[in-house]
mmCIF file of C-alpha atoms in Angstrom:
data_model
loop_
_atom_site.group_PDB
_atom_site.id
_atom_site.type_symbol
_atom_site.label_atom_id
_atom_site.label_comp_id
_atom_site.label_asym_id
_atom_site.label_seq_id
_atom_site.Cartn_x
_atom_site.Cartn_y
_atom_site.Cartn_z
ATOM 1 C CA UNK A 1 11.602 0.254 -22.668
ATOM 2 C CA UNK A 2 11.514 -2.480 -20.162
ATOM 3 C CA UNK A 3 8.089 -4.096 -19.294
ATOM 4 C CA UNK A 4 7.446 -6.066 -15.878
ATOM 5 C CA UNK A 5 4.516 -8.208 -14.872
ATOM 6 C CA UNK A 6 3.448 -7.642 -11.782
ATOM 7 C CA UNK A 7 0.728 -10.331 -11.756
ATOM 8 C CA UNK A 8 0.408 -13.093 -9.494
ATOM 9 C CA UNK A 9 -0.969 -15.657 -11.250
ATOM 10 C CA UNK A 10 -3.821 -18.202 -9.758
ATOM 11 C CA UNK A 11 -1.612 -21.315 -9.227
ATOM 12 C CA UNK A 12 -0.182 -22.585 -5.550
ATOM 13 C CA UNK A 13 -3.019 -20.564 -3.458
ATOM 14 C CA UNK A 14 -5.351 -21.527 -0.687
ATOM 15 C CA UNK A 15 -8.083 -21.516 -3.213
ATOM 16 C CA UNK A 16 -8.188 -21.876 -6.984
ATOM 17 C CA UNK A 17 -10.744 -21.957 -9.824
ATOM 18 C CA UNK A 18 -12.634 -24.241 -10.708
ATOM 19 C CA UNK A 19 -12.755 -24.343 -14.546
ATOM 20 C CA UNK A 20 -15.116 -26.223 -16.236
ATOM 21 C CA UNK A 21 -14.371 -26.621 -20.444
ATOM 22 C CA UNK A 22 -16.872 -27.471 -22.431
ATOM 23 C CA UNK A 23 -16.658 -28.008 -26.460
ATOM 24 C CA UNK A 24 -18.756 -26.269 -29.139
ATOM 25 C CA UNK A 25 -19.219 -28.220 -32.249
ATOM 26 C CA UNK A 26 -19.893 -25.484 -34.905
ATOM 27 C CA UNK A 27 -20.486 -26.234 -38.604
ATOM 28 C CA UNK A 28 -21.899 -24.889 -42.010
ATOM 29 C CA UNK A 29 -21.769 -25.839 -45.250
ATOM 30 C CA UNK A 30 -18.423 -24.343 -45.845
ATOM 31 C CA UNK A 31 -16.774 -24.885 -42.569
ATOM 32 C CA UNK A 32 -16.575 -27.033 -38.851
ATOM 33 C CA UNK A 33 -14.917 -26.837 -36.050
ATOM 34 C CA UNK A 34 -14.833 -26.845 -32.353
ATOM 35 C CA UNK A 35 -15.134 -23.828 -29.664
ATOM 36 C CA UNK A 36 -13.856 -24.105 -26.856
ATOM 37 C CA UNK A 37 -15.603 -22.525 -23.993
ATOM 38 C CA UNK A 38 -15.076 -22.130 -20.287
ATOM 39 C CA UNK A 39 -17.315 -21.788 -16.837
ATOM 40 C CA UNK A 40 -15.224 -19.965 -14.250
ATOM 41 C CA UNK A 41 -15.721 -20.289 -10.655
ATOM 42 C CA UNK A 42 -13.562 -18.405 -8.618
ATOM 43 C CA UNK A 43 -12.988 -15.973 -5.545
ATOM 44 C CA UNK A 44 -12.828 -12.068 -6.129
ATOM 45 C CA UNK A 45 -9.542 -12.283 -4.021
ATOM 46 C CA UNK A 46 -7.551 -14.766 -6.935
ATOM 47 C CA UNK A 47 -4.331 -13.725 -8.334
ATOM 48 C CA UNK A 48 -4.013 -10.071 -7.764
ATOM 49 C CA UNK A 49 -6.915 -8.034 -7.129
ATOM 50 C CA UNK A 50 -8.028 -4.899 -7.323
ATOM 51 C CA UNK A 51 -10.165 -3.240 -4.125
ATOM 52 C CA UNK A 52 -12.590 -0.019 -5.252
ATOM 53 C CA UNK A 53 -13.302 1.262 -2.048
ATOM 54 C CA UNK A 54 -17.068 -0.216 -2.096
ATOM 55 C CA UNK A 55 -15.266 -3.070 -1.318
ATOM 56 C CA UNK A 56 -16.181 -2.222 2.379
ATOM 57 C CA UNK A 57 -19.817 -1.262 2.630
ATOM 58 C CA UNK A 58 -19.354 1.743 4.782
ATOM 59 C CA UNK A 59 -17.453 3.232 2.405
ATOM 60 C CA UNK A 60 -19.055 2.706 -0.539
ATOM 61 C CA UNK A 61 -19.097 5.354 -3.039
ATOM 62 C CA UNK A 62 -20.962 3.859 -5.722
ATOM 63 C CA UNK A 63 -17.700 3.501 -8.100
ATOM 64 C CA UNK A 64 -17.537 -0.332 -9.340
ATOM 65 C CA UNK A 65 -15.529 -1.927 -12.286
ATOM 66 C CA UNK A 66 -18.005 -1.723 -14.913
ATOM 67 C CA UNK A 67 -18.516 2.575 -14.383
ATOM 68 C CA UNK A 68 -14.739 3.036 -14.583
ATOM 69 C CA UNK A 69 -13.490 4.144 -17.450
ATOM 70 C CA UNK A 70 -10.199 1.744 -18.287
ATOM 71 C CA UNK A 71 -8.076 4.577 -19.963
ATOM 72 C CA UNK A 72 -8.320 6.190 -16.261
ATOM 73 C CA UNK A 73 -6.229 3.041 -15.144
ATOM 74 C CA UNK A 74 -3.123 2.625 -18.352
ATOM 75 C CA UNK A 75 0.227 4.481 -18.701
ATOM 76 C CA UNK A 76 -0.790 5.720 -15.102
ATOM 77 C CA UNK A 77 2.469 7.521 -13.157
ATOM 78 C CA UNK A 78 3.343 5.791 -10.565
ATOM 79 C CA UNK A 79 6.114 6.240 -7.543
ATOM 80 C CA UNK A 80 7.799 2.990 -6.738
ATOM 81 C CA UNK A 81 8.849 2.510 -2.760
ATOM 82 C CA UNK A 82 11.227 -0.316 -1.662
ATOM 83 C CA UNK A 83 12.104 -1.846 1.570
ATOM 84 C CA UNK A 84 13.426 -5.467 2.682
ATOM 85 C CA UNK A 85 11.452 -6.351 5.625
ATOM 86 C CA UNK A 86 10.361 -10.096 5.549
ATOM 87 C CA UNK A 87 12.310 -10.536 8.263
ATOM 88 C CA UNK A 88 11.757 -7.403 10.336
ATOM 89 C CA UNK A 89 7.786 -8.352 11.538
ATOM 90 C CA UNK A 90 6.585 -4.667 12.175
ATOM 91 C CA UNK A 91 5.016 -1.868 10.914
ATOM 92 C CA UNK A 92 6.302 0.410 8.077
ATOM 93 C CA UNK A 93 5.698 4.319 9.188
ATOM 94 C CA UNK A 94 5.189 7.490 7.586
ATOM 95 C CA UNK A 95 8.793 8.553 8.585
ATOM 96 C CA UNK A 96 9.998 5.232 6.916
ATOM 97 C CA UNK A 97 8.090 5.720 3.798
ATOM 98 C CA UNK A 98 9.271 9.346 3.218
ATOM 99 C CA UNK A 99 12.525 8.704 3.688
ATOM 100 C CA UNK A 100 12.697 5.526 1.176
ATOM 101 C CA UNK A 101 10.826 7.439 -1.444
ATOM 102 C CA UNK A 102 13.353 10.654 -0.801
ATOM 103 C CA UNK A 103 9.853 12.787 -0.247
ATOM 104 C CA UNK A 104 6.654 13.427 -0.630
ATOM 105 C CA UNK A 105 5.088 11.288 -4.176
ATOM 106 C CA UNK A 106 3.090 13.371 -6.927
ATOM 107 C CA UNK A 107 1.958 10.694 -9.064
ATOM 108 C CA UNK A 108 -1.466 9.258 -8.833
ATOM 109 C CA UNK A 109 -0.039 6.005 -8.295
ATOM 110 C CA UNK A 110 2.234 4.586 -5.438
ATOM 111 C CA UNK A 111 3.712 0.786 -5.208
ATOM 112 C CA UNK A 112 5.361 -0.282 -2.169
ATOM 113 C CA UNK A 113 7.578 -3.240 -1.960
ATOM 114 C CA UNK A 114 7.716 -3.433 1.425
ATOM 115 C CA UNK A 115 9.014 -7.764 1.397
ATOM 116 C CA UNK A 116 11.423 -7.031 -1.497
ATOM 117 C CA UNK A 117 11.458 -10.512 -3.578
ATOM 118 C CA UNK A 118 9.581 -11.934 -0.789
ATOM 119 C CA UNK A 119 5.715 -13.718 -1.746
ATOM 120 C CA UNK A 120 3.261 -12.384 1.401
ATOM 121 C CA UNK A 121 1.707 -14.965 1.728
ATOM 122 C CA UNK A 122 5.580 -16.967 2.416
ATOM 123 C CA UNK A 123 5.707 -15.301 5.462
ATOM 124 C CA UNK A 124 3.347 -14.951 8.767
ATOM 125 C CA UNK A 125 0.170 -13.301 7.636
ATOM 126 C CA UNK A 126 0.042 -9.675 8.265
ATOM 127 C CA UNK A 127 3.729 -9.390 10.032
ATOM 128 C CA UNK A 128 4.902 -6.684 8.241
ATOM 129 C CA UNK A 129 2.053 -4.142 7.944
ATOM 130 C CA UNK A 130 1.496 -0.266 7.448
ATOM 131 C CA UNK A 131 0.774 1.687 10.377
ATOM 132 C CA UNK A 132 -2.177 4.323 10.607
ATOM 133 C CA UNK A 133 0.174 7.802 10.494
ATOM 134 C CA UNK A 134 2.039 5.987 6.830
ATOM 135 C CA UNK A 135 -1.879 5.601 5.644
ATOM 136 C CA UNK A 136 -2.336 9.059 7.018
ATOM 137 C CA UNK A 137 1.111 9.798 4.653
ATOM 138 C CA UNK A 138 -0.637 8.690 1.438
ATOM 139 C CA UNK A 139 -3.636 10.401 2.174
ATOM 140 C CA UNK A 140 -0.786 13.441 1.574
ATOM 141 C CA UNK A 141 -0.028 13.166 -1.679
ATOM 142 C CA UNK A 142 -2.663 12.791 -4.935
ATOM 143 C CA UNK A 143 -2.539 8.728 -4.532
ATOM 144 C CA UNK A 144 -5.657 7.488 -5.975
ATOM 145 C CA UNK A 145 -4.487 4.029 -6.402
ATOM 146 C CA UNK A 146 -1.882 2.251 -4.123
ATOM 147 C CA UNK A 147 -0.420 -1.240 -5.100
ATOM 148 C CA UNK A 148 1.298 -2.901 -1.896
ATOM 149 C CA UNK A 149 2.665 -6.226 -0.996
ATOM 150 C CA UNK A 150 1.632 -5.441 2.742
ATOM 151 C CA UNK A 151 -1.433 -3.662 4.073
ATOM 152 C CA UNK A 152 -3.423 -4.731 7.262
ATOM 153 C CA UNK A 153 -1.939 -5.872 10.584
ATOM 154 C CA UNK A 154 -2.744 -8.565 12.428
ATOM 155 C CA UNK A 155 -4.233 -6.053 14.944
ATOM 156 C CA UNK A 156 -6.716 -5.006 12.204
ATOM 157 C CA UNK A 157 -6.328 -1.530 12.755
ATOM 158 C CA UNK A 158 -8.466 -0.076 9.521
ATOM 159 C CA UNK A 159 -5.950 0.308 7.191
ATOM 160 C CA UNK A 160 -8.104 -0.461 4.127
ATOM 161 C CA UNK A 161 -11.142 1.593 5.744
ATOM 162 C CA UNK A 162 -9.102 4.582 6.116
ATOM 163 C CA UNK A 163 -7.857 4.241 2.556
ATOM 164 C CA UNK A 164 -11.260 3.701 0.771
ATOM 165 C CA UNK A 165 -12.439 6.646 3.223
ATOM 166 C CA UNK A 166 -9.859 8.776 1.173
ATOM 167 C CA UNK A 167 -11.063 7.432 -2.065
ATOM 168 C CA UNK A 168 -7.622 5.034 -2.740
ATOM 169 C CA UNK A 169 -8.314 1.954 -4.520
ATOM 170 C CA UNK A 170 -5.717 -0.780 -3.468
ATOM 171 C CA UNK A 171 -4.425 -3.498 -5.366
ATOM 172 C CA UNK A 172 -3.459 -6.907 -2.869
ATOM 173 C CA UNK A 173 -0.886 -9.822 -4.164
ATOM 174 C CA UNK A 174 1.096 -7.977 -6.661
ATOM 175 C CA UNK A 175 4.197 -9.855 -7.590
ATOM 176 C CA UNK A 176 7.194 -9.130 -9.064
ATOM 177 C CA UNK A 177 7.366 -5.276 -7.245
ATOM 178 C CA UNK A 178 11.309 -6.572 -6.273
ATOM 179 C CA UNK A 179 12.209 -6.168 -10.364
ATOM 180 C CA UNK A 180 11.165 -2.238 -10.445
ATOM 181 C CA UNK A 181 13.166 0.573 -10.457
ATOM 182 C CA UNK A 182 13.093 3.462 -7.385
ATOM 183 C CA UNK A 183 11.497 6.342 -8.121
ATOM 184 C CA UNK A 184 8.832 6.714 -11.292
ATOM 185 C CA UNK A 185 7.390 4.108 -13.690
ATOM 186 C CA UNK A 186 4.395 3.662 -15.835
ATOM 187 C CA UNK A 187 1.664 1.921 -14.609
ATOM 188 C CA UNK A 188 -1.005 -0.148 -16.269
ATOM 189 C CA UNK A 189 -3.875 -2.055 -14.554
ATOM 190 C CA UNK A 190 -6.903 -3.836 -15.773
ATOM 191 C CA UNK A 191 -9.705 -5.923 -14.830
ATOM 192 C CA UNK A 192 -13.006 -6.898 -17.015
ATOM 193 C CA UNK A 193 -15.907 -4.576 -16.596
ATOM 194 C CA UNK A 194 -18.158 -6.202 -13.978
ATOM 195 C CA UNK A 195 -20.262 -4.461 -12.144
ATOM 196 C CA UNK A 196 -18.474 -5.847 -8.711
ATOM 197 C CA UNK A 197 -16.175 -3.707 -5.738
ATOM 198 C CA UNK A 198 -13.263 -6.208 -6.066
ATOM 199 C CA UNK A 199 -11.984 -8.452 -9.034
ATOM 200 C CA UNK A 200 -8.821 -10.404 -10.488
ATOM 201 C CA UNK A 201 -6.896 -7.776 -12.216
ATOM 202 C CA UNK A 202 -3.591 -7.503 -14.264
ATOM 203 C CA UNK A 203 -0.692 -5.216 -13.794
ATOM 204 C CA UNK A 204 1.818 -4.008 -16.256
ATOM 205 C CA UNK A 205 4.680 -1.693 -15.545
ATOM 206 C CA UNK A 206 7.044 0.417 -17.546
ATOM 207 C CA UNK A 207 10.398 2.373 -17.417
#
């Protein structure tokens, strides 16, 4: 088996933690020692992160990351897409889609590499986007979860309220989508059990 991370880490962004350590002194009568201990400060949108669809209020649905249930989210099947568009500003269609997966997906799970090795956010924000009729597309298949390295356009068309309308969770700054296979892999994602819409999450997948 191969394993790829597809987490962006926290480093080199707009905004980063602020991480605050602070030292435990802890002793008995047979032991000491130091904890370490940290206060995290941070943004919801750090690393990759993973949008429930409560992450716009209008569609709110009442799901959060502490209800979930984290076996729902590991070893998930998952249809990988791939394009090569940093330098082709534009929207990616339904037709496009289709025809790069070969299709119509039945997994639970899409990813779309849409920049192929490509960061985003090493491009112009929101030049290569999905349109409304490839959102309509997912809404298609049993997607409950799509992972993307492009979403919104600049145009802000409601890409992300059409998906939460559909009940498709999204994760945003994947990395790494360049090193998967077309076609199917396993998919793992996970995120601590907060009671929040949108968190920092981690991404694992398999083939």
């Amino acid at each position: 088996m191969t394993y790829v991370d597809l987490t962006a880490d926290f480093c080199g962004r707009k905004t980063e933690p602020e991480i605050i350590q602070r030292f435990v002194p802890l002793k008995s009568d047979k032991t000491e020692y130091t904890g370490v201990v940290y206060n995290i400060s941070t943004s919801s949108m750090m690393g990759s992160y993973i949008d429930f669809p409560g992450h716009i209020k209008e569609t709110d649905d009442g799901v959060n990351a502490a209800n979930l249930d984290l076996a729902d989210f590991t070893n998930m099947s998952a249809t990988v897409i791939h394009f090569d568009r940093a330098n082709e500003p534009g929207g990616i269609t339904a037709e496009d889609l289709e025809k790069a997966c070969g299709g119509i997906p039945d997994t639970h799970a899409v990813i779309i590499n849409a920049l192929g090795s490509v960061r985003s956010f090493d491009i112009p924000t929101r030049s290569v986007y999905l349109t409304l009729d490839a959102v309509e597309w997912l809404k298609k298949t049993p997607c409950k979860l799509l992972v993307s390295d492009i979403y919104e356009s600049t145009a802000l068309e409601g890409v992300f309220l059409k998906l939460f309308e559909a009940g498709i969770s999204t994760v945003c700054e994947p990395a790494n989508l360049h090193k998967l296979p077309s076609g199917r892999v396993k998919l793992t994602v996970h995120f601590a059990k907060i009671p929040i819409t949108q968190l920092p999450c981690t991404l694992v997948a398999e083939f």
